[in-house]
Amino acid sequence: MVVLLDFVSLLVLLNSSCSTALAGDTESPIVNVTLDPRKKILSWNTRGIVTRQTCAIVTPLDPDDVSPNLQVRNNDSYFCTFPNAVLHQGATLTVNATSEGQEFSCQLTFKNPGKEGSGAQNLSCVIYNIRFMNCSWTRGPAAPADVRYQLYTWTSVHGNVSECGLYILDSAGTRVGCHFDELGEGHTTDDYFFLVNGTSSDTDIQFLDCPPVNGPRLEKYNPPANLTVKDNVSHYVIRWDAPAIRYSLSNSVLRYALDIQKTGSFAKREPVFLSRQHKNEYRLPSSDVRGEHTVRMRVQHVHFQIWSEWSSTHRFGVPEKNFLVVSIGLAVGAAVLFGMAVMFLCKRFSLKKKLFPPIPRVKQELAGSFLASLEETASCGGHPPPASQDPEDIFTVEETQSLASGPAKMVAPAPDPDAYENIPSGRPLPSQ
């Protein structure tokens, strides 16, 4: 806190050399012009009779002349507040007054003390897990080796200032971040102000400020919880729970992103965005899902840019190889059931006799054909059947009876000389 108070005192001292524009030789009624850089309040006193007063500020980040409403503390003390002004790049502040028909002006030219490029840069803060906050910044390119940054924050112009209690260091030991472990109860009207000051034994360090940020704009939600997918035949029904949030906001201000991808596919689907959901449910037609798929979700406020992390991945659908097996199994099962049904009907209504009536004499004709086929089959084996063997020589017995009577004689047929032509001659015997 001492560092911040010294910083404020320095700015008051620098701004005490306010130049006053006089009208003629009349003394200006505007006196004691000072600036509180934390609250960004420009104050002054007046003397004499003043009938009209205005104030204005111009900064490099906002070159337009901003003229807020003037406010009165007492009869001779006035002030203007510039809560959204950014002062670390310098500013020009002006007070105008009218007294006894003459115009007076007092102008303050403010410059950020310290070496150019020594201050912190790229300040960013985020609220998470309802009650935690992390802030980070980068070291100025011209900052000395022993630079020591301090972060201060407050939630209203007149609120108490809190310095970071747990700094985050880089590899060189320089403070580049801060963790707030307990933010207390949150209100939608919270406006967070941040200021990063710095000290060094070698040189003055420039400060870094930023416009106030509304609390809900800083919150990073947790991912949607209890993500489930159920198949009701026609659709895959995806359901989830809205995240718990720090501020009292309706669930209708949440925007969800569903990332649905096919497992193993190189083609990527674009996320499905759902806004102002009254029912945390999404129906995906089953016809759009062939094979195994994955789904994950994240959430943000419809008007802000911070997305939550992705939820855990949930798988649904049937892998294609299993899908083929299941399809074949279903087809076989259907065929078996159909066959069983046909058999039952045939037995029940005697369809077999009606469809296949008996044919007359079919048994005899089939038996004859069967025996004929057996004979043909036997002849194909190289051994003729008994009925087809070569004829044997048969001696004919004739009964001849002589007129003179006598016994019957057996007469052999004369030999055929041609039957012995092809008989090979025997081996000659050895000579005697």
mmCIF file of N, CA, C and O in Angstrom, residues 77 91 134 142 165 190 196 299 309 334 338 346 376 432:
data_model
loop_
_atom_site.group_PDB
_atom_site.id
_atom_site.type_symbol
_atom_site.label_atom_id
_atom_site.label_comp_id
_atom_site.label_asym_id
_atom_site.label_seq_id
_atom_site.Cartn_x
_atom_site.Cartn_y
_atom_site.Cartn_z
ATOM 1 N N SER A 77 -15.634 23.616 -3.665
ATOM 2 C CA SER A 77 -14.870 22.430 -4.071
ATOM 3 C C SER A 77 -15.647 21.665 -5.144
ATOM 4 O O SER A 77 -16.824 21.326 -4.933
ATOM 5 N N ALA A 91 -2.035 12.220 -20.549
ATOM 6 C CA ALA A 91 -3.363 12.823 -20.663
ATOM 7 C C ALA A 91 -3.255 14.324 -20.530
ATOM 8 O O ALA A 91 -2.308 14.868 -19.955
ATOM 9 N N ASN A 134 -7.144 -15.009 -11.609
ATOM 10 C CA ASN A 134 -5.747 -14.954 -12.017
ATOM 11 C C ASN A 134 -5.541 -13.763 -12.936
ATOM 12 O O ASN A 134 -6.376 -13.491 -13.820
ATOM 13 N N ALA A 142 12.057 -2.577 -21.776
ATOM 14 C CA ALA A 142 13.150 -1.745 -21.265
ATOM 15 C C ALA A 142 13.267 -1.818 -19.747
ATOM 16 O O ALA A 142 13.974 -1.007 -19.138
ATOM 17 N N GLY A 165 -1.824 -10.908 -3.161
ATOM 18 C CA GLY A 165 -1.214 -11.615 -2.046
ATOM 19 C C GLY A 165 -0.332 -12.780 -2.466
ATOM 20 O O GLY A 165 0.459 -13.285 -1.668
ATOM 21 N N ASP A 190 -20.281 -5.207 -9.910
ATOM 22 C CA ASP A 190 -18.842 -5.106 -9.669
ATOM 23 C C ASP A 190 -18.110 -4.628 -10.914
ATOM 24 O O ASP A 190 -18.276 -5.202 -12.002
ATOM 25 N N VAL A 196 -0.919 -1.720 -12.324
ATOM 26 C CA VAL A 196 0.361 -2.390 -12.103
ATOM 27 C C VAL A 196 1.442 -1.322 -12.022
ATOM 28 O O VAL A 196 1.706 -0.620 -13.009
ATOM 29 N N VAL A 299 -18.975 -23.643 -23.022
ATOM 30 C CA VAL A 299 -20.019 -22.644 -22.814
ATOM 31 C C VAL A 299 -19.386 -21.273 -22.616
ATOM 32 O O VAL A 299 -18.239 -21.159 -22.160
ATOM 33 N N GLU A 309 -13.410 -24.324 -20.779
ATOM 34 C CA GLU A 309 -12.686 -25.447 -21.346
ATOM 35 C C GLU A 309 -13.702 -26.458 -21.895
ATOM 36 O O GLU A 309 -14.889 -26.422 -21.563
ATOM 37 N N ALA A 334 -33.341 -63.004 -38.872
ATOM 38 C CA ALA A 334 -34.607 -62.828 -39.573
ATOM 39 C C ALA A 334 -34.902 -64.012 -40.488
ATOM 40 O O ALA A 334 -36.040 -64.487 -40.587
ATOM 41 N N PHE A 338 -38.018 -66.591 -40.247
ATOM 42 C CA PHE A 338 -38.917 -66.786 -41.385
ATOM 43 C C PHE A 338 -39.060 -68.263 -41.704
ATOM 44 O O PHE A 338 -40.158 -68.758 -41.959
ATOM 45 N N CYS A 346 -46.635 -74.862 -42.573
ATOM 46 C CA CYS A 346 -46.787 -76.093 -43.349
ATOM 47 C C CYS A 346 -47.387 -77.211 -42.501
ATOM 48 O O CYS A 346 -48.230 -77.994 -42.950
ATOM 49 N N GLU A 376 -25.640 -100.203 -64.837
ATOM 50 C CA GLU A 376 -24.671 -99.393 -65.562
ATOM 51 C C GLU A 376 -23.474 -99.101 -64.703
ATOM 52 O O GLU A 376 -22.331 -99.111 -65.153
ATOM 53 N N GLN A 432 18.258 -133.738 -78.017
ATOM 54 C CA GLN A 432 18.714 -134.902 -77.313
ATOM 55 C C GLN A 432 20.178 -135.111 -77.587
ATOM 56 O O GLN A 432 20.646 -134.988 -78.693
#
